[in-house]
Amino acid sequence: MEQRPPSPHRLQLLALLLALAPRVAAGPEPALWPLPLSVETSPKLLRLAPTDFSIGHGPSSSAGPSCALLQEAFRRYYGYIFGFHKGHHGPDHFPDGTQLQQLHVSIVLESECDAFPIVSSDESYTLLVKGPIAFLKANKVWGALRGLETFSQLVYQDSYGTFTINESKIVDSPRFPHRGILIDTSRHYLPVKVILKTLDAMAFNKFNVLHWHIVDDESFPYQSTSFPQLSNKGSYSFVHIYTPNNVRMVIEYARLRGIRVLPEFDTPGHTQSWGKGQENLLTPCYNGQKPLNTFGPINPVLNTTYSFLTTFFQEISKVFPDQFIHLGGDEVEFNCWQSNPQIQDFMKRQGFGKDFNKLESFYIKKLLDTIATMNKGTIVWQEVFDNKVKLHPNTVIQVWKNNGYPEELHQVTESGFPTILSSPWYLDYISYGQDWRKYYNVEPLDFSGSEEQKNLVIGGEACLWGEYVDATNLTPRLWPRASAVGERLWSHKDVRDIEDAYDRLTKHRCRMVRRGIAAQPLYTGYCNQN
């Protein structure tokens, strides 16, 4: 049968269809996110057969088969590599020299399988992919977890459905030790399963701190064993609480992913829900000599206040194993304190005059001293520093106000305090378009100061406050916008190519979608579900 060329009409139609075809958001090739410190890749390809590939301990590893943390990670990452792919998997065996059969994971130093990560945890690793065995080496289990994520990102399915990986050598470690995501479970309650899903996504992006802003004015969902009335009366309902078992589950789920859980109990402001279950804790507001039956911040002049706080934070220090507790200290409104006759008398006796910053400092100082007796470090919002509270030397200051934050970083570090940057990464501010780009372009150390000062910036956090966020939209609002912050905090400062980042992030977003994370698209296109 004679093969006739297509008619001009058909050629025009074909050209139109090609022009209208959507941009492919992610091809099958790998896209590393965040970008490692050093990556060398070879064009030589190795194939992986799901039935003939294993992840296990290397022969010289200090962490053996009894390390449950790594065993769970091996199972998890085998699933990420093979279990979420649909369709043809290609052959089970390949010619000699072309198949990768094993990934050996070795921990060089003493294992920390039963420990919790800390701010100084070693997350460095090296990864050598060369057939028939790949080698992942890390000083500690935390580096092995990060290396497993990178290895999983190197594997892709080619157009025939065969799992493929390039021979590679990667040397990697994070730029900053504190890389956090803040979630707010007071304005809207977040079910435990949503928090666990967030921890999964954090691990995919190499975040290592879940900053849990657990209570606030609106509700008190934390179920205290010492003061059960706090959640009984302060939560939205008896269903909207986090039981001790819930909290333990979140902490252990995070630990298995190398993530710290940093609890925040913000006082003396943002505490309206506390007063519902703890009598005489909040300050009664007055109009002249007449009580208004409304309440302001925690009452800082009563001994019962500090007895309560001591008992409560003793519980918190035992429930949450992290070395830090976030004490808040932001946005304290003074109007109610100013109206209260008892507080006015106290101010006179203390010689504070009418400077209510001094009263706030009095309260914060007593709370900081209390926490210090529990062998816990403290983190506070920047107002505590701005109001010149006498702080313990290693108190961490979280910078969040967006106006002039480089100058704030300069002042905090000049005073010798470690700091966390959040100001440019408030993800609850939504704008049309690709706002991930502005998060990506932030340079955390772009402020005037010495090298010693800049070493005091221990990292940053992307914050997603909960006024307009609940279980229906938390995940798509966080991801992949927070991913941009993740690369900025992990990768070398010279990783700045925004178009290369777009190309990798579109693929990484699709990878998260395949892994069950409902990450929103960056722009038009679609995910190749190969």
Coordinates of C-alpha atoms in Angstrom, one line a residue:
M1 CA 0.0 0.0 0.0
E2 CA 1.4 3.4 -1.0
Q3 CA 2.4 5.7 1.9
R4 CA 1.1 9.2 1.1
P5 CA 2.4 12.3 2.9
P6 CA 0.0 14.0 5.2
S7 CA -2.1 16.8 3.8
P8 CA -1.3 20.5 4.6
H9 CA -4.6 20.5 6.6
R10 CA -3.4 17.6 8.8
L11 CA 0.0 19.2 9.3
Q12 CA -1.6 22.4 10.5
L13 CA -3.9 20.4 12.9
L14 CA -0.8 18.5 14.2
A15 CA 1.1 21.8 14.8
L16 CA -1.9 23.3 16.6
L17 CA -2.2 20.2 18.9
L18 CA 1.5 20.3 19.7
A19 CA 1.3 24.0 20.5
L20 CA -1.7 23.4 22.8
A21 CA -0.1 20.4 24.6
P22 CA 0.4 21.1 28.3
R23 CA 3.9 21.4 29.6
V24 CA 5.1 18.3 31.3
A25 CA 5.8 19.1 34.9
A26 CA 8.0 16.2 35.6
G27 CA 9.9 13.8 33.4
P28 CA 11.1 10.4 34.7
E29 CA 14.7 11.5 35.3
P30 CA 15.7 12.2 38.9
A31 CA 15.7 15.7 40.5
L32 CA 17.6 16.1 43.7
W33 CA 15.9 18.3 46.3
P34 CA 17.4 19.9 48.3
L35 CA 20.6 19.9 46.2
P36 CA 23.4 18.1 48.0
L37 CA 26.7 19.8 48.8
S38 CA 28.7 17.9 46.1
V39 CA 27.2 15.8 43.3
E40 CA 29.2 13.8 40.7
T41 CA 27.1 11.8 38.2
S42 CA 28.2 9.4 35.5
P43 CA 26.3 8.7 32.3
K44 CA 26.7 5.0 33.1
L45 CA 23.3 3.6 34.0
L46 CA 22.5 0.8 36.5
R47 CA 19.2 -1.0 36.7
L48 CA 17.3 -2.1 39.8
A49 CA 15.0 -5.1 39.9
P50 CA 12.4 -4.8 42.8
T51 CA 12.7 -8.6 43.4
D52 CA 16.5 -8.5 43.4
F53 CA 17.4 -5.4 45.3
S54 CA 17.9 -4.9 49.1
I55 CA 18.8 -2.1 51.5
G56 CA 20.7 -3.2 54.6
H57 CA 23.5 -2.7 57.0
G58 CA 27.0 -2.6 55.7
P59 CA 29.5 -5.1 57.2
S60 CA 31.4 -2.5 59.2
S61 CA 28.4 -0.5 60.6
S62 CA 28.2 0.2 64.3
A63 CA 24.4 0.0 64.0
G64 CA 23.4 -3.6 63.4
P65 CA 20.1 -5.4 62.7
S66 CA 18.8 -4.4 66.2
C67 CA 18.6 -0.7 65.2
A68 CA 14.9 -0.4 64.8
L69 CA 15.2 3.2 63.5
L70 CA 17.2 2.1 60.5
Q71 CA 15.3 -1.1 59.9
E72 CA 12.1 1.0 59.7
A73 CA 13.8 3.4 57.4
F74 CA 15.0 0.6 55.1
R75 CA 11.4 -0.7 54.8
R76 CA 10.1 2.8 54.2
Y77 CA 12.5 3.8 51.5
Y78 CA 12.2 0.5 49.7
G79 CA 8.5 1.4 49.4
Y80 CA 9.2 4.9 48.2
I81 CA 11.5 3.6 45.5
F82 CA 9.4 0.7 44.2
G83 CA 6.0 0.6 45.9
F84 CA 4.4 3.8 44.7
H85 CA 5.2 3.2 41.0
K86 CA 2.5 1.9 38.8
G87 CA 2.7 0.0 35.5
H88 CA 5.4 -2.1 34.0
H89 CA 8.5 -2.7 36.1
G90 CA 10.7 -4.0 33.4
P91 CA 12.8 -7.3 33.7
D92 CA 13.9 -8.8 37.0
H93 CA 17.4 -9.6 35.9
F94 CA 19.9 -7.7 33.8
P95 CA 23.3 -8.4 32.2
D96 CA 26.3 -8.5 34.5
G97 CA 27.7 -5.1 35.3
T98 CA 24.5 -3.3 34.7
Q99 CA 22.5 -4.2 37.8
L100 CA 22.5 -2.6 41.2
Q101 CA 21.7 -5.3 43.7
Q102 CA 22.2 -3.7 47.2
L103 CA 22.6 -0.5 49.1
H104 CA 24.9 -1.0 52.1
V105 CA 24.3 1.5 54.9
S106 CA 27.2 1.9 57.4
I107 CA 27.2 4.0 60.6
V108 CA 30.8 4.9 61.4
L109 CA 30.5 6.2 65.0
E110 CA 28.5 4.9 67.9
S111 CA 24.9 4.3 67.0
E112 CA 22.2 6.6 68.3
C113 CA 19.3 4.3 67.3
D114 CA 17.4 4.8 70.6
A115 CA 18.2 8.5 71.0
F116 CA 16.4 11.7 70.0
P117 CA 17.9 14.1 67.5
I118 CA 19.3 17.3 69.0
V119 CA 20.3 20.6 67.4
S120 CA 23.9 19.5 67.0
S121 CA 23.1 16.1 65.5
D122 CA 25.4 15.0 62.7
E123 CA 23.4 14.7 59.4
S124 CA 26.4 14.4 57.1
Y125 CA 26.7 11.4 54.7
T126 CA 28.5 10.1 51.6
L127 CA 26.8 8.1 48.9
L128 CA 28.7 6.0 46.3
V129 CA 26.5 4.4 43.6
K130 CA 28.5 1.9 41.6
G131 CA 27.4 -1.6 40.7
P132 CA 26.7 -4.1 41.9
I133 CA 26.6 -2.5 45.5
A134 CA 26.1 1.1 46.5
F135 CA 27.5 2.4 49.7
L136 CA 25.9 4.9 52.1
K137 CA 28.2 6.0 55.0
A138 CA 27.2 8.3 57.8
N139 CA 28.7 9.2 61.1
K140 CA 25.3 8.9 62.8
V141 CA 21.9 7.5 62.0
W142 CA 20.6 11.0 61.3
G143 CA 23.0 11.3 58.3
A144 CA 21.9 7.8 57.1
L145 CA 18.3 9.0 57.0
R146 CA 19.2 12.0 54.9
G147 CA 21.3 9.8 52.6
L148 CA 18.4 7.3 52.1
E149 CA 16.2 10.2 51.0
T150 CA 18.9 11.3 48.4
F151 CA 19.3 7.7 47.2
S152 CA 15.6 7.3 46.7
Q153 CA 15.5 10.5 44.7
L154 CA 18.2 9.2 42.3
V155 CA 16.1 6.3 41.2
Y156 CA 13.7 6.8 38.3
Q157 CA 11.8 4.7 35.8
D158 CA 12.8 5.0 32.2
S159 CA 10.3 4.9 29.3
Y160 CA 10.2 1.1 29.4
G161 CA 9.3 1.1 33.1
T162 CA 12.8 -0.1 34.2
F163 CA 14.1 1.3 37.5
T164 CA 17.3 3.1 36.7
I165 CA 20.0 5.0 38.5
N166 CA 23.1 6.8 37.3
E167 CA 26.5 5.9 38.9
S168 CA 27.0 8.8 41.3
K169 CA 29.1 10.1 44.1
I170 CA 27.5 12.5 46.6
V171 CA 29.1 14.2 49.7
D172 CA 26.5 16.1 51.7
S173 CA 25.8 17.9 54.9
P174 CA 23.4 20.7 55.8
R175 CA 24.3 24.4 55.8
F176 CA 22.2 25.1 59.0
P177 CA 21.4 22.7 61.9
H178 CA 17.9 24.1 62.6
R179 CA 15.5 23.7 59.6
G180 CA 11.9 24.0 60.9
I181 CA 8.3 24.0 60.0
L182 CA 5.8 25.7 62.3
I183 CA 2.3 24.4 62.5
D184 CA -0.5 26.0 64.6
T185 CA -3.0 23.6 66.2
S186 CA -5.0 26.2 68.2
R187 CA -6.7 28.4 65.6
H188 CA -7.8 25.2 63.9
Y189 CA -7.3 21.7 65.3
L190 CA -5.1 19.5 63.1
P191 CA -5.9 15.7 63.3
V192 CA -2.9 13.6 64.2
K193 CA -2.8 11.9 60.8
V194 CA -2.4 15.3 59.2
I195 CA 0.6 16.1 61.5
L196 CA 2.1 12.7 60.6
K197 CA 1.7 13.4 56.9
T198 CA 3.5 16.7 57.5
L199 CA 6.4 14.9 59.1
D200 CA 6.6 12.6 56.1
A201 CA 6.8 15.6 53.8
M202 CA 9.4 17.3 56.0
A203 CA 11.6 14.2 55.7
F204 CA 11.3 14.4 51.9
N205 CA 12.6 17.9 52.1
K206 CA 15.2 17.3 54.8
F207 CA 13.6 19.5 57.5
N208 CA 14.5 18.4 61.0
V209 CA 12.3 20.5 63.4
L210 CA 8.6 20.5 63.9
H211 CA 7.8 23.6 65.8
W212 CA 4.5 22.7 67.3
H213 CA 2.6 25.9 68.3
I214 CA 0.1 23.7 70.2
V215 CA -2.1 26.2 72.1
D216 CA -3.1 29.8 71.8
D217 CA -6.0 32.2 72.6
E218 CA -8.5 30.3 70.6
S219 CA -8.2 26.8 72.0
F220 CA -6.1 24.6 74.4
P221 CA -6.0 21.2 72.7
Y222 CA -3.0 19.8 74.7
Q223 CA -4.4 17.4 77.4
S224 CA -2.4 18.0 80.5
T225 CA -2.2 15.2 83.1
S226 CA -1.4 17.8 85.8
F227 CA -4.2 20.2 84.9
P228 CA -6.8 18.3 82.9
Q229 CA -9.3 21.2 83.1
L230 CA -7.1 23.2 80.7
S231 CA -8.2 21.1 77.7
N232 CA -11.5 20.0 79.3
K233 CA -12.6 23.7 79.2
G234 CA -10.2 25.3 76.8
S235 CA -10.4 23.0 73.8
Y236 CA -13.0 23.4 71.1
S237 CA -14.5 20.1 72.2
F238 CA -13.6 16.9 73.9
V239 CA -12.7 15.5 70.5
H240 CA -10.3 18.3 69.5
I241 CA -7.5 17.4 71.9
Y242 CA -4.1 15.7 71.8
T243 CA -4.0 13.0 74.4
P244 CA -0.7 11.8 75.9
N245 CA -0.7 8.9 73.5
N246 CA -1.3 11.2 70.6
V247 CA 1.7 13.3 71.6
R248 CA 3.9 10.3 72.1
M249 CA 2.9 9.0 68.7
V250 CA 3.9 12.3 67.0
I251 CA 7.2 12.5 68.9
E252 CA 8.2 8.9 68.0
Y253 CA 7.0 9.2 64.3
A254 CA 9.2 12.3 64.1
R255 CA 12.2 10.7 65.8
L256 CA 12.1 7.8 63.2
R257 CA 12.5 10.5 60.6
G258 CA 15.3 12.4 62.3
I259 CA 12.9 15.3 63.3
R260 CA 12.8 17.1 66.6
V261 CA 9.5 18.1 68.0
L262 CA 9.8 21.6 69.6
P263 CA 6.8 22.5 71.7
E264 CA 5.6 26.1 72.1
F265 CA 3.5 27.2 75.0
D266 CA 3.3 30.9 74.5
T267 CA 2.8 33.2 77.5
P268 CA 2.0 35.7 79.1
G269 CA -0.1 36.8 76.1
H270 CA -2.0 34.5 73.7
T271 CA -3.4 32.7 76.7
Q272 CA -7.2 33.4 76.7
S273 CA -7.9 29.6 76.4
W274 CA -5.7 28.9 79.5
G275 CA -8.0 31.0 81.7
K276 CA -11.0 28.8 81.0
G277 CA -9.6 25.9 82.9
Q278 CA -7.3 27.6 85.4
E279 CA -8.9 29.9 87.8
N280 CA -7.1 33.2 88.7
L281 CA -4.4 32.7 86.1
L282 CA -5.4 35.6 83.8
T283 CA -5.5 39.3 84.7
P284 CA -9.0 40.8 85.4
C285 CA -9.5 43.9 83.4
Y286 CA -11.1 47.1 85.0
N287 CA -12.8 50.3 84.1
G288 CA -11.7 52.5 86.9
Q289 CA -12.5 50.5 90.1
K290 CA -15.1 48.4 88.3
P291 CA -14.2 44.9 87.0
L292 CA -15.3 44.3 83.4
N293 CA -15.5 40.5 83.5
T294 CA -12.9 40.4 80.8
F295 CA -9.4 39.2 81.1
G296 CA -6.0 40.0 79.7
P297 CA -2.6 38.3 79.8
I298 CA -1.4 35.9 82.6
N299 CA -1.4 37.7 85.9
P300 CA 2.3 38.3 86.7
V301 CA 2.0 39.5 90.3
L302 CA 0.5 36.4 92.0
N303 CA 2.6 33.7 93.6
T304 CA 0.0 31.1 92.5
T305 CA 0.8 32.0 88.9
Y306 CA 4.4 30.8 89.3
S307 CA 3.4 27.7 91.2
F308 CA 1.1 26.7 88.4
L309 CA 3.7 27.4 85.7
T310 CA 6.4 25.4 87.6
T311 CA 4.2 22.4 87.8
F312 CA 2.9 22.7 84.2
F313 CA 6.3 23.1 82.6
Q314 CA 7.8 20.3 84.7
E315 CA 5.2 18.1 83.0
I316 CA 6.1 19.6 79.6
S317 CA 9.8 19.0 80.1
K318 CA 9.1 15.3 80.7
V319 CA 6.6 14.8 77.9
F320 CA 8.7 16.5 75.2
P321 CA 12.2 15.1 75.1
D322 CA 13.7 18.0 73.0
Q323 CA 16.4 20.0 74.7
F324 CA 14.4 23.2 74.1
I325 CA 11.0 24.6 75.0
H326 CA 9.6 27.6 73.1
L327 CA 8.2 30.0 75.6
G328 CA 6.7 32.6 73.1
G329 CA 6.6 36.0 74.7
D330 CA 5.3 37.9 71.7
E331 CA 2.5 40.5 71.3
V332 CA 1.7 41.1 74.9
E333 CA -1.0 43.7 75.2
F334 CA -0.6 46.0 78.2
N335 CA -4.1 47.6 78.4
C336 CA -5.5 45.1 80.9
W337 CA -2.5 45.2 83.1
Q338 CA -2.6 49.0 83.1
S339 CA -6.3 48.9 84.2
N340 CA -5.8 46.5 87.1
P341 CA -5.5 48.2 90.6
Q342 CA -3.6 45.2 92.0
I343 CA -1.0 45.4 89.3
Q344 CA -0.7 49.2 89.6
D345 CA 0.2 48.7 93.3
F346 CA 2.7 46.0 92.4
M347 CA 4.4 48.3 89.9
K348 CA 4.8 51.1 92.5
R349 CA 6.3 48.7 95.0
Q350 CA 8.7 47.3 92.5
G351 CA 9.7 50.8 91.3
F352 CA 8.6 50.0 87.7
G353 CA 6.8 53.3 87.4
K354 CA 4.5 53.0 84.4
D355 CA 6.9 51.0 82.2
F356 CA 5.0 47.8 81.6
N357 CA 7.9 46.4 79.6
K358 CA 9.6 46.0 83.0
L359 CA 6.6 44.1 84.3
E360 CA 6.7 41.8 81.3
S361 CA 10.5 41.4 81.8
F362 CA 9.9 40.5 85.4
Y363 CA 7.5 37.7 84.4
I364 CA 9.7 36.3 81.6
K365 CA 12.8 36.4 83.8
K366 CA 11.0 34.3 86.5
L367 CA 9.8 31.8 83.8
L368 CA 13.2 31.5 82.2
D369 CA 14.8 30.8 85.6
T370 CA 12.2 28.2 86.3
I371 CA 12.8 26.4 83.0
A372 CA 16.6 26.5 83.6
T373 CA 16.1 24.4 86.7
M374 CA 14.7 21.7 84.4
N375 CA 17.8 21.4 82.3
K376 CA 16.0 22.8 79.2
G377 CA 17.1 25.5 76.8
T378 CA 14.6 28.1 75.8
I379 CA 13.5 29.8 72.6
V380 CA 11.6 33.1 72.6
W381 CA 10.1 35.4 70.0
Q382 CA 12.1 38.6 69.3
E383 CA 10.0 40.9 71.5
V384 CA 11.6 39.4 74.6
F385 CA 15.0 40.5 73.3
D386 CA 13.6 43.9 72.1
N387 CA 12.1 44.6 75.5
K388 CA 15.5 44.0 77.1
V389 CA 14.6 41.1 79.3
K390 CA 17.7 39.8 81.2
L391 CA 18.2 36.5 79.2
H392 CA 20.3 33.4 79.9
P393 CA 23.4 33.4 77.6
N394 CA 22.2 30.6 75.3
T395 CA 18.6 31.7 74.9
V396 CA 17.6 31.4 71.2
I397 CA 15.8 34.4 69.7
Q398 CA 13.4 33.8 66.9
V399 CA 13.2 36.7 64.6
W400 CA 9.8 37.0 63.0
K401 CA 8.9 40.7 62.3
N402 CA 9.3 41.4 58.6
N403 CA 10.2 45.1 58.9
G404 CA 14.0 45.5 59.1
Y405 CA 14.8 41.9 60.0
P406 CA 18.5 42.2 58.8
E407 CA 19.0 44.9 61.5
E408 CA 17.3 42.7 64.1
L409 CA 19.6 39.8 63.2
H410 CA 22.6 42.2 63.6
Q411 CA 21.5 43.4 67.0
V412 CA 20.6 39.9 68.3
T413 CA 23.9 38.3 67.2
E414 CA 25.9 41.4 68.3
S415 CA 24.5 40.7 71.7
G416 CA 25.8 37.1 71.5
F417 CA 22.5 35.3 71.2
P418 CA 21.8 32.4 68.8
T419 CA 19.0 33.1 66.5
I420 CA 16.4 31.5 64.1
L421 CA 15.1 33.4 61.1
S422 CA 11.4 33.3 60.2
S423 CA 10.6 36.8 59.0
P424 CA 10.7 36.2 55.2
W425 CA 9.0 32.8 55.4
Y426 CA 5.5 33.3 56.7
L427 CA 3.7 31.0 54.4
D428 CA 0.2 32.0 55.6
Y429 CA 0.6 35.1 53.4
I430 CA -0.9 34.0 50.1
S431 CA -0.3 35.8 46.8
Y432 CA -1.2 34.9 43.3
G433 CA 1.7 33.3 41.3
Q434 CA 4.9 31.6 42.2
D435 CA 5.6 33.0 45.6
W436 CA 8.0 30.2 46.3
R437 CA 10.6 32.2 44.3
K438 CA 10.7 35.0 46.9
Y439 CA 11.2 32.4 49.6
Y440 CA 13.9 30.7 47.6
N441 CA 15.8 34.0 47.0
V442 CA 16.2 34.9 50.7
E443 CA 19.8 34.8 52.0
P444 CA 19.6 34.2 55.8
L445 CA 23.1 35.7 56.4
D446 CA 22.5 38.9 54.4
F447 CA 23.0 41.3 57.3
S448 CA 25.9 43.3 58.6
G449 CA 28.0 41.5 61.1
S450 CA 31.2 39.6 61.8
E451 CA 31.8 35.9 60.9
E452 CA 31.2 35.2 64.6
Q453 CA 27.8 36.9 64.5
K454 CA 26.8 35.0 61.4
N455 CA 27.7 31.7 63.0
L456 CA 25.1 32.4 65.6
V457 CA 22.3 32.1 63.0
I458 CA 21.5 28.4 63.6
G459 CA 18.8 28.2 60.9
G460 CA 15.3 29.2 60.1
E461 CA 11.7 28.2 60.0
A462 CA 8.8 28.3 57.5
C463 CA 5.7 29.3 59.5
L464 CA 2.1 28.4 58.6
W465 CA -0.3 30.0 61.1
G466 CA -3.7 28.6 61.4
E467 CA -6.3 31.3 61.2
Y468 CA -7.3 30.2 57.7
V469 CA -5.7 26.7 57.7
D470 CA -7.1 23.4 58.8
A471 CA -6.8 19.8 57.6
T472 CA -8.4 20.6 54.3
N473 CA -5.7 23.0 53.1
L474 CA -2.6 22.6 55.3
T475 CA -0.7 20.3 53.0
P476 CA -1.1 22.1 49.7
R477 CA -0.4 25.5 51.3
L478 CA 2.8 24.1 52.8
W479 CA 4.2 22.2 49.9
P480 CA 6.0 22.8 47.7
R481 CA 6.3 26.4 48.9
A482 CA 8.1 25.3 52.1
S483 CA 10.4 23.1 49.9
A484 CA 12.0 26.4 48.7
V485 CA 12.9 27.2 52.3
G486 CA 14.2 23.7 52.8
E487 CA 16.7 24.0 50.0
R488 CA 17.8 27.5 51.2
L489 CA 18.5 26.1 54.7
W490 CA 20.2 22.8 53.5
S491 CA 22.1 23.6 50.4
H492 CA 25.2 25.7 49.8
K493 CA 24.7 29.4 49.7
D494 CA 25.8 29.5 46.0
V495 CA 22.9 27.3 45.0
R496 CA 20.9 30.2 43.5
D497 CA 19.8 29.3 39.9
I498 CA 16.1 29.9 40.0
E499 CA 15.3 28.3 36.7
D500 CA 17.3 25.1 37.6
A501 CA 15.4 25.2 40.9
Y502 CA 12.1 25.4 39.1
D503 CA 13.0 22.4 36.9
R504 CA 14.0 20.3 39.9
L505 CA 11.1 21.5 42.1
T506 CA 8.4 20.7 39.6
K507 CA 9.8 17.1 39.5
H508 CA 10.2 17.0 43.3
R509 CA 6.6 18.2 43.7
C510 CA 5.4 15.4 41.5
R511 CA 7.5 12.9 43.5
M512 CA 5.8 14.2 46.7
V513 CA 2.4 13.7 45.0
R514 CA 3.3 10.1 44.1
R515 CA 4.3 9.6 47.8
G516 CA 0.9 10.7 49.0
I517 CA 1.6 14.4 49.7
A518 CA -1.1 16.7 48.2
A519 CA 1.5 19.3 47.1
Q520 CA 0.0 22.1 45.0
P521 CA 1.4 22.7 41.5
L522 CA 4.0 25.4 40.8
Y523 CA 2.5 26.3 37.5
T524 CA 0.7 24.8 34.5
G525 CA 1.5 21.2 33.4
Y526 CA 1.0 17.7 34.7
C527 CA 2.8 15.0 36.6
N528 CA 4.2 12.1 34.6
Q529 CA 2.9 9.2 36.7
N530 CA 5.2 6.8 34.7

